[in-house]
mmCIF file of C-alpha atoms in Angstrom:
data_model
loop_
_atom_site.group_PDB
_atom_site.id
_atom_site.type_symbol
_atom_site.label_atom_id
_atom_site.label_comp_id
_atom_site.label_asym_id
_atom_site.label_seq_id
_atom_site.Cartn_x
_atom_site.Cartn_y
_atom_site.Cartn_z
ATOM 1 C CA SER I 1 28.576 12.231 -32.755
ATOM 2 C CA MET I 2 25.156 11.212 -33.744
ATOM 3 C CA VAL I 3 24.311 10.372 -30.204
ATOM 4 C CA PRO I 4 24.163 14.095 -28.775
ATOM 5 C CA LEU I 5 22.659 15.298 -31.934
ATOM 6 C CA GLY I 6 19.769 12.763 -31.566
ATOM 7 C CA GLU I 7 19.426 13.771 -27.889
ATOM 8 C CA MET I 8 19.142 17.556 -28.890
ATOM 9 C CA VAL I 9 16.467 16.683 -31.451
ATOM 10 C CA ILE I 10 14.379 14.920 -28.821
ATOM 11 C CA ILE I 11 14.825 17.514 -26.472
ATOM 12 C CA ALA I 12 13.798 20.184 -28.989
ATOM 13 C CA LEU I 13 10.687 18.026 -30.006
ATOM 14 C CA THR I 14 9.648 17.989 -26.356
ATOM 15 C CA GLU I 15 9.865 21.628 -25.968
ATOM 16 C CA LEU I 16 7.732 21.916 -29.060
ATOM 17 C CA LEU I 17 5.230 19.767 -27.659
ATOM 18 C CA SER I 18 5.026 21.302 -24.283
ATOM 19 C CA GLY I 19 1.914 23.285 -23.841
ATOM 20 C CA SER I 20 0.943 23.246 -27.439
ATOM 21 C CA SER I 21 -2.042 21.023 -28.298
ATOM 22 C CA GLN I 22 -1.555 21.850 -32.142
ATOM 23 C CA ASN I 23 2.000 20.820 -32.272
ATOM 24 C CA ALA I 24 1.094 17.630 -30.298
ATOM 25 C CA GLY I 25 -1.503 17.003 -32.969
ATOM 26 C CA VAL I 26 0.754 17.238 -35.687
ATOM 27 C CA PHE I 27 3.374 14.975 -34.048
ATOM 28 C CA ARG I 28 0.733 12.367 -33.276
ATOM 29 C CA GLU I 29 -0.571 12.281 -36.737
ATOM 30 C CA LEU I 30 2.980 11.923 -38.087
ATOM 31 C CA GLY I 31 3.441 8.618 -35.829
ATOM 32 C CA GLY I 32 5.587 10.343 -33.259
ATOM 33 C CA ALA I 33 3.656 8.415 -30.479
ATOM 34 C CA THR I 34 4.923 5.030 -31.866
ATOM 35 C CA LEU I 35 8.497 6.269 -32.385
ATOM 36 C CA ALA I 36 8.572 7.570 -28.666
ATOM 37 C CA GLY I 37 7.354 4.024 -27.485
ATOM 38 C CA HIS I 38 10.412 2.641 -29.418
ATOM 39 C CA LEU I 39 12.843 4.833 -27.665
ATOM 40 C CA VAL I 40 11.414 3.870 -24.173
ATOM 41 C CA ASN I 41 12.560 0.298 -24.735
ATOM 42 C CA HIS I 42 16.324 1.445 -24.869
ATOM 43 C CA ILE I 43 18.129 2.402 -21.583
ATOM 44 C CA ASP I 44 19.771 5.144 -23.379
ATOM 45 C CA THR I 45 16.857 6.861 -24.696
ATOM 46 C CA ARG I 46 14.445 5.801 -22.105
ATOM 47 C CA ASP I 47 14.095 9.157 -20.203
ATOM 48 C CA THR I 48 13.842 11.266 -23.397
ATOM 49 C CA GLY I 49 11.379 8.846 -24.868
ATOM 50 C CA LEU I 50 9.081 9.093 -21.739
ATOM 51 C CA GLY I 51 9.478 12.989 -21.741
ATOM 52 C CA LEU I 52 8.001 12.926 -25.160
ATOM 53 C CA LEU I 53 5.119 10.757 -24.185
ATOM 54 C CA GLN I 54 4.328 12.689 -21.301
ATOM 55 C CA GLN I 55 3.970 15.921 -23.278
ATOM 56 C CA LEU I 56 1.771 14.131 -25.637
ATOM 57 C CA VAL I 57 -0.565 12.897 -22.672
ATOM 58 C CA VAL I 58 -0.549 16.288 -21.114
ATOM 59 C CA ALA I 59 -1.488 18.179 -24.092
ATOM 60 C CA SER I 60 -5.166 18.418 -24.630
ATOM 61 C CA GLY I 61 -6.659 17.373 -27.676
ATOM 62 C CA PRO I 62 -8.732 14.688 -29.304
ATOM 63 C CA GLY I 63 -5.979 12.322 -29.225
ATOM 64 C CA GLY I 64 -5.522 12.333 -25.413
ATOM 65 C CA ASP I 65 -7.199 9.159 -24.959
ATOM 66 C CA ASP I 66 -5.154 7.316 -27.402
ATOM 67 C CA ASP I 67 -1.843 8.672 -25.980
ATOM 68 C CA MET I 68 -2.734 7.608 -22.455
ATOM 69 C CA THR I 69 -3.468 4.108 -23.749
ATOM 70 C CA SER I 70 -0.223 3.966 -25.567
ATOM 71 C CA LEU I 71 1.501 4.826 -22.344
ATOM 72 C CA LEU I 72 -0.374 2.335 -20.331
ATOM 73 C CA ASP I 73 0.186 -0.403 -23.190
ATOM 74 C CA LEU I 74 3.932 0.156 -22.865
ATOM 75 C CA ILE I 75 3.829 -1.488 -19.335
ATOM 76 C CA HIS I 76 2.574 -4.566 -20.908
ATOM 77 C CA SER I 77 4.854 -4.799 -23.808
ATOM 78 C CA CYS I 78 7.909 -5.088 -21.490
ATOM 79 C CA LYS I 79 8.939 -8.421 -19.811
ATOM 80 C CA SER I 80 7.291 -9.019 -16.586
ATOM 81 C CA THR I 81 10.637 -9.186 -14.743
ATOM 82 C CA ASP I 82 11.879 -5.960 -16.371
ATOM 83 C CA LEU I 83 10.856 -4.050 -13.111
ATOM 84 C CA ALA I 84 13.221 -1.065 -13.896
ATOM 85 C CA LEU I 85 11.346 -0.185 -17.208
ATOM 86 C CA ARG I 86 7.910 -0.701 -15.595
ATOM 87 C CA THR I 87 8.950 1.576 -12.629
ATOM 88 C CA ASP I 88 10.260 4.249 -15.071
ATOM 89 C CA ILE I 89 6.902 4.218 -17.057
ATOM 90 C CA LEU I 90 4.928 4.323 -13.727
ATOM 91 C CA LYS I 91 6.880 7.499 -12.678
ATOM 92 C CA CYS I 92 6.235 9.110 -15.995
ATOM 93 C CA LEU I 93 2.369 8.224 -15.744
ATOM 94 C CA ILE I 94 2.428 9.707 -12.181
ATOM 95 C CA SER I 95 3.924 13.067 -13.621
ATOM 96 C CA CYS I 96 1.113 13.106 -16.125
ATOM 97 C CA LEU I 97 -1.686 12.540 -13.760
ATOM 98 C CA LYS I 98 -0.309 15.209 -11.436
ATOM 99 C CA GLU I 99 -0.504 17.781 -14.428
ATOM 100 C CA SER I 100 -4.342 18.169 -14.848
ATOM 101 C CA HIS I 101 -7.862 17.054 -14.034
ATOM 102 C CA ARG I 102 -8.337 15.873 -17.623
ATOM 103 C CA CYS I 103 -5.390 13.523 -17.446
ATOM 104 C CA ARG I 104 -6.805 11.878 -14.240
ATOM 105 C CA THR I 105 -10.231 11.693 -15.934
ATOM 106 C CA VAL I 106 -8.744 10.047 -19.022
ATOM 107 C CA PHE I 107 -6.937 7.619 -16.945
ATOM 108 C CA ARG I 108 -10.204 6.395 -15.413
ATOM 109 C CA ARG I 109 -11.950 6.412 -18.858
ATOM 110 C CA VAL I 110 -9.600 4.262 -20.502
ATOM 111 C CA GLY I 111 -9.228 1.513 -17.724
ATOM 112 C CA GLY I 112 -5.986 2.854 -16.186
ATOM 113 C CA PHE I 113 -7.045 1.384 -12.658
ATOM 114 C CA VAL I 114 -7.400 -2.071 -14.231
ATOM 115 C CA TYR I 115 -3.879 -1.471 -16.094
ATOM 116 C CA ILE I 116 -2.332 -0.719 -12.873
ATOM 117 C CA MET I 117 -4.069 -3.729 -10.954
ATOM 118 C CA SER I 118 -2.588 -6.115 -13.888
ATOM 119 C CA VAL I 119 1.002 -4.773 -13.036
ATOM 120 C CA LEU I 120 0.434 -5.702 -9.243
ATOM 121 C CA VAL I 121 -1.013 -9.097 -10.299
ATOM 122 C CA GLY I 122 2.048 -9.666 -12.610
ATOM 123 C CA LEU I 123 4.238 -9.617 -9.457
ATOM 124 C CA GLU I 124 2.604 -12.778 -8.291
ATOM 125 C CA GLY I 125 5.195 -14.834 -6.147
ATOM 126 C CA SER I 126 7.968 -12.096 -6.350
ATOM 127 C CA LEU I 127 8.183 -11.872 -2.615
ATOM 128 C CA GLU I 128 8.337 -15.609 -1.760
ATOM 129 C CA ASP I 129 11.250 -17.086 -0.421
ATOM 130 C CA ILE I 130 13.795 -18.452 -2.897
ATOM 131 C CA PRO I 131 12.634 -22.021 -3.686
ATOM 132 C CA GLU I 132 14.855 -24.888 -3.821
ATOM 133 C CA ASN I 133 14.483 -25.527 -7.346
ATOM 134 C CA LYS I 134 14.753 -21.932 -8.455
ATOM 135 C CA ALA I 135 15.818 -22.692 -12.008
ATOM 136 C CA ASP I 136 12.006 -22.422 -12.886
ATOM 137 C CA TRP I 137 11.380 -19.489 -10.687
ATOM 138 C CA PRO I 138 11.078 -16.373 -12.933
ATOM 139 C CA TRP I 139 12.258 -14.101 -10.025
ATOM 140 C CA THR I 140 15.678 -15.596 -9.504
ATOM 141 C CA ASN I 141 17.557 -12.588 -10.793
ATOM 142 C CA VAL I 142 15.286 -9.988 -9.395
ATOM 143 C CA ASP I 143 16.417 -7.862 -6.620
ATOM 144 C CA ARG I 144 13.783 -7.618 -3.799
ATOM 145 C CA ARG I 145 14.391 -3.965 -3.548
ATOM 146 C CA SER I 146 13.325 -3.354 -7.183
ATOM 147 C CA VAL I 147 9.963 -5.086 -6.351
ATOM 148 C CA PHE I 148 9.533 -2.893 -3.517
ATOM 149 C CA SER I 149 10.258 0.277 -5.697
ATOM 150 C CA LEU I 150 7.719 -0.893 -8.253
ATOM 151 C CA LEU I 151 5.219 -1.657 -5.562
ATOM 152 C CA HIS I 152 5.773 1.916 -4.291
ATOM 153 C CA GLN I 153 5.101 3.509 -7.788
ATOM 154 C CA ILE I 154 1.914 1.178 -8.132
ATOM 155 C CA PHE I 155 0.347 2.550 -4.952
ATOM 156 C CA ALA I 156 1.537 6.106 -5.598
ATOM 157 C CA THR I 157 -0.163 5.883 -8.950
ATOM 158 C CA PHE I 158 -3.519 4.902 -7.334
ATOM 159 C CA ALA I 159 -3.113 7.776 -4.780
ATOM 160 C CA VAL I 160 -2.274 10.409 -7.471
ATOM 161 C CA ALA I 161 -5.080 9.325 -9.817
ATOM 162 C CA MET I 162 -7.674 9.665 -6.959
ATOM 163 C CA ARG I 163 -6.340 13.024 -5.484
ATOM 164 C CA TYR I 164 -9.113 15.669 -5.990
ATOM 165 C CA GLU I 165 -11.251 13.234 -8.134
ATOM 166 C CA PRO I 166 -14.389 11.974 -6.094
ATOM 167 C CA ALA I 167 -15.289 9.907 -9.338
ATOM 168 C CA ASN I 168 -11.908 8.150 -9.514
ATOM 169 C CA ALA I 169 -12.015 7.445 -5.650
ATOM 170 C CA LYS I 170 -15.415 6.081 -5.925
ATOM 171 C CA PHE I 171 -14.397 3.773 -8.816
ATOM 172 C CA PHE I 172 -11.356 2.668 -6.858
ATOM 173 C CA TYR I 173 -13.431 1.788 -3.730
ATOM 174 C CA GLN I 174 -16.215 -0.084 -5.767
ATOM 175 C CA GLU I 175 -14.077 -1.943 -8.290
ATOM 176 C CA ILE I 176 -10.606 -2.343 -6.820
ATOM 177 C CA ALA I 177 -10.522 -1.951 -3.050
ATOM 178 C CA THR I 178 -13.513 -4.062 -2.287
ATOM 179 C CA ALA I 179 -13.052 -6.493 -5.276
ATOM 180 C CA SER I 180 -9.508 -7.466 -5.857
ATOM 181 C CA LEU I 181 -6.910 -5.478 -4.013
ATOM 182 C CA GLY I 182 -6.503 -7.726 -1.168
ATOM 183 C CA GLU I 183 -6.271 -10.862 -3.089
ATOM 184 C CA ALA I 184 -3.662 -9.207 -5.448
ATOM 185 C CA VAL I 185 -1.556 -8.110 -2.610
ATOM 186 C CA ARG I 186 -1.903 -11.645 -1.031
ATOM 187 C CA LEU I 187 -0.603 -13.244 -4.096
ATOM 188 C CA LEU I 188 2.833 -11.352 -3.973
ATOM 189 C CA GLY I 189 4.036 -14.419 -1.865
ATOM 190 C CA CYS I 190 4.911 -13.084 1.417
ATOM 191 C CA PHE I 191 1.515 -13.699 2.940
ATOM 192 C CA SER I 192 0.128 -17.004 4.069
ATOM 193 C CA ASN I 193 -3.109 -18.844 3.135
ATOM 194 C CA LEU I 194 -4.440 -18.648 6.527
ATOM 195 C CA GLN I 195 -8.111 -17.122 6.383
ATOM 196 C CA THR I 196 -8.735 -17.012 10.257
ATOM 197 C CA LEU I 197 -6.818 -15.704 13.307
ATOM 198 C CA ARG I 198 -4.664 -18.251 15.216
ATOM 199 C CA ASN I 199 -5.412 -18.481 19.143
ATOM 200 C CA ILE I 200 -2.476 -16.345 20.460
ATOM 201 C CA SER I 201 -2.336 -15.735 24.164
ATOM 202 C CA ARG I 202 1.300 -15.343 24.736
ATOM 203 C CA LYS I 203 2.460 -11.527 24.613
ATOM 204 C CA PRO I 204 5.069 -10.791 21.935
ATOM 205 C CA ASP I 205 8.701 -9.696 22.451
ATOM 206 C CA ASN I 206 8.984 -5.903 22.725
ATOM 207 C CA GLU I 207 12.064 -6.016 20.463
ATOM 208 C CA LEU I 208 10.175 -7.612 17.661
ATOM 209 C CA PHE I 209 7.580 -5.132 17.953
ATOM 210 C CA GLU I 210 10.043 -2.228 17.776
ATOM 211 C CA THR I 211 11.822 -3.791 14.847
ATOM 212 C CA PHE I 212 8.584 -3.910 12.983
ATOM 213 C CA GLN I 213 8.054 -0.500 13.887
ATOM 214 C CA LEU I 214 11.469 0.606 12.561
ATOM 215 C CA THR I 215 11.014 -1.279 9.418
ATOM 216 C CA PHE I 216 7.635 0.631 8.746
ATOM 217 C CA ALA I 217 9.142 4.085 9.367
ATOM 218 C CA SER I 218 12.031 3.523 7.167
ATOM 219 C CA GLU I 219 11.948 4.984 3.757
ATOM 220 C CA LEU I 220 11.892 3.179 0.553
ATOM 221 C CA PRO I 221 13.976 1.503 -0.918
ATOM 222 C CA ASP I 222 15.961 1.420 2.521
ATOM 223 C CA SER I 223 13.074 -0.677 4.086
ATOM 224 C CA SER I 224 14.469 -3.632 2.303
ATOM 225 C CA LYS I 225 17.366 -3.881 4.589
ATOM 226 C CA THR I 226 17.780 -7.019 6.640
ATOM 227 C CA PHE I 227 16.608 -6.627 10.199
ATOM 228 C CA SER I 228 16.193 -9.528 12.632
ATOM 229 C CA ILE I 229 12.886 -10.563 11.209
ATOM 230 C CA PRO I 230 12.105 -13.119 8.521
ATOM 231 C CA HIS I 231 12.005 -11.858 5.028
ATOM 232 C CA LYS I 232 8.259 -12.568 4.458
ATOM 233 C CA LEU I 233 7.267 -10.801 7.493
ATOM 234 C CA GLU I 234 9.515 -7.852 6.453
ATOM 235 C CA SER I 235 8.005 -7.743 3.071
ATOM 236 C CA CYS I 236 4.543 -7.853 4.765
ATOM 237 C CA CYS I 237 5.267 -4.884 7.000
ATOM 238 C CA ILE I 238 6.641 -2.765 3.984
ATOM 239 C CA ILE I 239 3.363 -3.612 2.113
ATOM 240 C CA LEU I 240 1.440 -2.669 5.369
ATOM 241 C CA ARG I 241 3.200 0.640 5.224
ATOM 242 C CA LEU I 242 2.402 1.242 1.514
ATOM 243 C CA LEU I 243 -1.324 0.488 2.298
ATOM 244 C CA HIS I 244 -1.248 2.839 5.194
ATOM 245 C CA ASP I 245 0.133 5.536 3.066
ATOM 246 C CA LEU I 246 -2.552 4.877 0.294
ATOM 247 C CA ALA I 247 -5.172 5.161 3.007
ATOM 248 C CA ILE I 248 -4.161 8.634 4.144
ATOM 249 C CA ASP I 249 -2.712 9.799 0.773
ATOM 250 C CA ASN I 250 0.860 10.170 2.032
ATOM 251 C CA PHE I 251 2.493 9.870 -1.280
ATOM 252 C CA LYS I 252 2.642 13.769 -1.745
ATOM 253 C CA PRO I 253 6.207 14.973 -2.475
ATOM 254 C CA LYS I 254 7.157 16.270 0.918
ATOM 255 C CA HIS I 255 9.101 15.264 3.969
ATOM 256 C CA ARG I 256 7.572 12.408 6.169
ATOM 257 C CA SER I 257 5.821 14.112 9.084
ATOM 258 C CA SER I 258 6.076 12.379 12.464
ATOM 259 C CA SER I 259 2.177 12.074 12.528
ATOM 260 C CA SER I 260 2.225 9.993 9.229
ATOM 261 C CA THR I 261 4.051 7.145 11.078
ATOM 262 C CA PRO I 262 1.437 5.433 13.446
ATOM 263 C CA SER I 263 2.399 5.805 17.090
ATOM 264 C CA VAL I 264 1.425 2.553 18.624
ATOM 265 C CA LYS I 265 1.745 1.085 21.984
ATOM 266 C CA SER I 266 1.821 -2.734 22.526
ATOM 267 C CA GLN I 267 -0.290 -3.810 25.453
ATOM 268 C CA SER I 268 2.608 -6.214 26.229
ATOM 269 C CA SER I 269 5.034 -3.338 26.450
ATOM 270 C CA VAL I 270 6.085 -1.721 29.689
ATOM 271 C CA ASN I 271 8.564 0.721 28.380
ATOM 272 C CA GLN I 272 7.704 0.971 24.650
ATOM 273 C CA GLU I 273 10.090 2.855 22.691
ATOM 274 C CA SER I 274 10.259 3.841 18.841
ATOM 275 C CA LEU I 275 13.191 4.746 16.612
ATOM 276 C CA PRO I 276 13.321 7.905 14.325
ATOM 277 C CA SER I 277 12.020 7.557 10.842
ATOM 278 C CA THR I 278 15.363 7.287 9.320
ATOM 279 C CA PRO I 279 17.080 4.418 11.059
ATOM 280 C CA SER I 280 20.917 3.935 11.280
ATOM 281 C CA THR I 281 22.555 0.653 11.154
ATOM 282 C CA PRO I 282 20.541 -2.212 12.416
ATOM 283 C CA GLY I 283 22.755 -3.172 15.161
ATOM 284 C CA GLN I 284 23.177 0.425 16.611
ATOM 285 C CA LYS I 285 21.467 1.303 19.834
ATOM 286 C CA LYS I 286 19.639 4.596 20.265
ATOM 287 C CA LYS I 287 17.702 5.970 23.170
ATOM 288 C CA LEU I 288 14.194 5.877 22.165
ATOM 289 C CA ALA I 289 11.150 7.926 22.859
ATOM 290 C CA PRO I 290 8.124 6.368 24.860
ATOM 291 C CA LEU I 291 5.262 5.469 22.573
ATOM 292 C CA ASN I 292 1.761 6.393 23.955
ATOM 293 C CA LEU I 293 -1.977 6.520 22.726
ATOM 294 C CA ASN I 294 -2.489 9.984 24.055
ATOM 295 C CA GLN I 295 -1.007 12.089 21.128
ATOM 296 C CA GLY I 296 -1.601 15.583 22.714
ATOM 297 C CA LYS I 297 -1.153 18.330 19.996
ATOM 298 C CA THR I 298 0.225 15.906 17.428
ATOM 299 C CA ILE I 299 -1.527 16.120 14.340
ATOM 300 C CA GLU I 300 -3.391 12.878 13.282
ATOM 301 C CA PRO I 301 -3.456 11.619 9.618
ATOM 302 C CA VAL I 302 -7.095 12.260 8.039
ATOM 303 C CA LEU I 303 -8.299 9.117 6.403
ATOM 304 C CA VAL I 304 -8.779 9.375 2.704
ATOM 305 C CA HIS I 305 -9.632 5.987 1.314
ATOM 306 C CA SER I 306 -11.344 3.922 3.954
ATOM 307 C CA GLY I 307 -11.746 0.978 1.683
ATOM 308 C CA VAL I 308 -8.026 0.278 1.930
ATOM 309 C CA ILE I 309 -8.126 -0.066 5.868
ATOM 310 C CA VAL I 310 -10.831 -2.829 5.232
ATOM 311 C CA THR I 311 -8.258 -4.475 3.059
ATOM 312 C CA ILE I 312 -5.638 -4.323 5.653
ATOM 313 C CA LEU I 313 -7.926 -5.867 8.219
ATOM 314 C CA GLN I 314 -8.641 -8.701 5.650
ATOM 315 C CA LEU I 315 -4.951 -9.414 5.358
ATOM 316 C CA LEU I 316 -4.554 -9.698 8.981
ATOM 317 C CA PRO I 317 -5.061 -13.536 9.199
ATOM 318 C CA SER I 318 -2.741 -14.033 6.408
ATOM 319 C CA MET I 319 0.079 -12.227 8.354
ATOM 320 C CA TYR I 320 0.826 -15.112 10.498
ATOM 321 C CA HIS I 321 3.331 -17.901 9.417
ATOM 322 C CA ASP I 322 3.221 -20.981 11.471
ATOM 323 C CA GLN I 323 7.078 -21.371 11.169
ATOM 324 C CA TYR I 324 7.548 -17.867 12.738
ATOM 325 C CA PRO I 325 5.004 -17.959 15.561
ATOM 326 C CA ASP I 326 6.500 -15.182 17.868
ATOM 327 C CA ALA I 327 7.480 -12.690 14.915
ATOM 328 C CA SER I 328 4.110 -13.444 13.416
ATOM 329 C CA ALA I 329 2.190 -12.460 16.548
ATOM 330 C CA ALA I 330 4.127 -9.441 17.069
ATOM 331 C CA PHE I 331 3.605 -8.131 13.555
ATOM 332 C CA GLN I 332 -0.223 -8.983 13.779
ATOM 333 C CA LEU I 333 -0.344 -6.713 16.991
ATOM 334 C CA PHE I 334 1.628 -4.051 15.120
ATOM 335 C CA THR I 335 -0.938 -4.151 12.259
ATOM 336 C CA ALA I 336 -3.793 -3.842 14.865
ATOM 337 C CA GLU I 337 -2.058 -0.993 16.597
ATOM 338 C CA THR I 338 -1.630 0.679 13.132
ATOM 339 C CA ILE I 339 -5.221 0.388 12.440
ATOM 340 C CA LYS I 340 -5.935 1.807 15.645
ATOM 341 C CA SER I 341 -3.632 4.714 15.220
ATOM 342 C CA VAL I 342 -5.633 5.892 12.144
ATOM 343 C CA LEU I 343 -9.005 5.503 13.877
ATOM 344 C CA ARG I 344 -8.265 7.781 16.935
ATOM 345 C CA ILE I 345 -10.166 10.846 15.569
ATOM 346 C CA GLU I 346 -13.871 10.957 15.227
ATOM 347 C CA LYS I 347 -13.843 12.004 11.568
ATOM 348 C CA ASN I 348 -11.912 8.898 10.509
ATOM 349 C CA GLN I 349 -13.926 6.730 12.765
ATOM 350 C CA GLN I 350 -17.207 8.013 10.988
ATOM 351 C CA ALA I 351 -15.549 7.298 7.735
ATOM 352 C CA MET I 352 -14.902 3.698 8.643
ATOM 353 C CA CYS I 353 -18.448 3.342 9.811
ATOM 354 C CA ASP I 354 -19.683 4.249 6.181
ATOM 355 C CA VAL I 355 -17.776 1.370 4.887
ATOM 356 C CA GLU I 356 -19.175 -1.185 7.707
ATOM 357 C CA PHE I 357 -15.852 -1.693 9.162
ATOM 358 C CA MET I 358 -17.430 -2.923 12.411
ATOM 359 C CA THR I 359 -19.083 -5.964 10.531
ATOM 360 C CA GLU I 360 -15.697 -6.652 9.079
ATOM 361 C CA ILE I 361 -14.024 -6.677 12.434
ATOM 362 C CA LEU I 362 -16.691 -8.972 13.883
ATOM 363 C CA LYS I 363 -16.349 -11.349 11.006
ATOM 364 C CA THR I 364 -12.469 -11.489 10.875
ATOM 365 C CA CYS I 365 -11.666 -10.943 14.512
ATOM 366 C CA ARG I 366 -14.175 -12.983 16.118
ATOM 367 C CA LEU I 367 -11.611 -15.412 17.779
ATOM 368 C CA SER I 368 -9.756 -12.343 19.358
ATOM 369 C CA LEU I 369 -13.063 -10.771 20.599
ATOM 370 C CA GLU I 370 -14.273 -14.011 22.295
ATOM 371 C CA ASP I 371 -10.987 -14.462 24.223
ATOM 372 C CA GLU I 372 -9.771 -11.757 26.569
ATOM 373 C CA ALA I 373 -6.484 -13.360 26.820
ATOM 374 C CA HIS I 374 -5.868 -13.089 22.931
ATOM 375 C CA VAL I 375 -3.091 -10.848 22.045
ATOM 376 C CA LEU I 376 -5.384 -8.864 19.755
ATOM 377 C CA HIS I 377 -8.242 -8.425 22.040
ATOM 378 C CA THR I 378 -7.396 -5.120 23.402
ATOM 379 C CA PRO I 379 -6.849 -3.105 20.158
ATOM 380 C CA PHE I 380 -10.039 -4.369 18.647
ATOM 381 C CA GLN I 381 -12.173 -4.120 21.689
ATOM 382 C CA TYR I 382 -11.175 -0.384 21.573
ATOM 383 C CA LEU I 383 -11.943 -0.167 17.872
ATOM 384 C CA LEU I 384 -15.381 -1.651 18.480
ATOM 385 C CA GLU I 385 -16.179 0.910 21.349
ATOM 386 C CA ARG I 386 -15.178 3.795 18.992
ATOM 387 C CA LEU I 387 -17.266 2.636 16.047
ATOM 388 C CA ALA I 388 -20.081 1.790 18.192
ATOM 389 C CA ALA I 389 -20.222 5.425 19.670
ATOM 390 C CA GLN I 390 -20.445 6.557 16.004
ATOM 391 C CA LYS I 391 -22.821 4.124 14.527
ATOM 392 C CA LEU I 392 -24.278 0.824 15.455
ATOM 393 C CA HIS I 393 -26.261 -1.442 13.078
ATOM 394 C CA PRO I 394 -28.745 -3.798 14.582
ATOM 395 C CA ASN I 395 -27.172 -6.957 13.009
ATOM 396 C CA ASP I 396 -23.887 -5.863 14.261
ATOM 397 C CA LEU I 397 -25.077 -5.636 17.921
ATOM 398 C CA ARG I 398 -26.757 -9.064 17.407
ATOM 399 C CA GLN I 399 -23.316 -10.518 16.269
ATOM 400 C CA PHE I 400 -21.481 -8.720 19.183
ATOM 401 C CA LEU I 401 -23.936 -10.294 21.796
ATOM 402 C CA ARG I 402 -23.353 -13.673 20.364
ATOM 403 C CA LEU I 403 -19.709 -13.714 20.720
ATOM 404 C CA GLY I 404 -19.870 -15.348 24.188
ATOM 405 C CA TYR I 405 -22.033 -18.102 25.673
ATOM 406 C CA PRO I 406 -24.766 -18.810 25.993
ATOM 407 C CA LEU I 407 -25.981 -16.697 23.021
ATOM 408 C CA ALA I 408 -23.077 -18.109 20.876
ATOM 409 C CA SER I 409 -25.199 -21.169 20.366
ATOM 410 C CA LEU I 410 -27.879 -19.208 18.660
ATOM 411 C CA SER I 411 -25.423 -18.096 15.859
#
């Protein structure tokens, strides 16, 4: 049969390209990169085609930039709803970025971060509730789990591209995290349009809080299982998990440790409990270990990309949906406790001071800081105290003093 023969030829070519810049250069000059790109478009030859492209990108040589650009261009050459193809291409890209410092440098130089951000922006509206007139909705036949899988690869690409690369991390912070990441995530459709916090004084239900923790801790794509929470908030929780993992660079190929899942304690909880990281069936009851803020000898995650935590805080008001007041309040509290869990150690607190996190808290969470009965008052009061112990700007002190009367009249 010609199919096994073709596969063997491609495998032989892949082996010839492996570790040989001269062979890669000859293959590139003969138009091999274009032929490999055509193989990717067919499901039967996709893996072998991506293997060829990977070897071309990894092989050092004058054409390395063009090969990286060709691989990134493949993402835009496919349909926006062909998420499986985009996911496979990103997996190939991640494998290339893991190989060498040169690949990660070329990725930044050819605008790789912008390419990946465009993939994220291309998912606009994919996590919305299915509209009544779904005939014109482009995501009608797209499974939510495939959206989550692609999102996972997007954030993993960012993490791998910045690993051991200070220049890439600086570029990501200045051009992505502080500029467009939050807005691109908000456009996915699961966040609301709210820009300020709601006045919430009723303590959320403990079961809702536990459900969000279970969703947060479950492994993708199992996170897309249906729990007793609305789909939009479930999607927000999964995105929170991805942003959290990006902030601490938890996309390394290893088993998820207990310290990587934030151990949080709701102020409304008396006997707060948590489920193991891999949940069983949603309806199954298990004895849970109590959560606490005193971690003892537990290894705390080290913050790597502080700008992502700022993005999470900026998204906090948009995590509230008026049609789900109780669940939204519970999720906002869970998000606040998640941020709090990252900032327990002084090294992380100092990193957040460098990005003026206190200023962002005073601007975004002003309502909750002014009202002691607000659900989010306690966690953000804790954060202000920890950050002030490390660094306090005069302007932040003035804003803090103006939170209550009579000085509030002067702001």
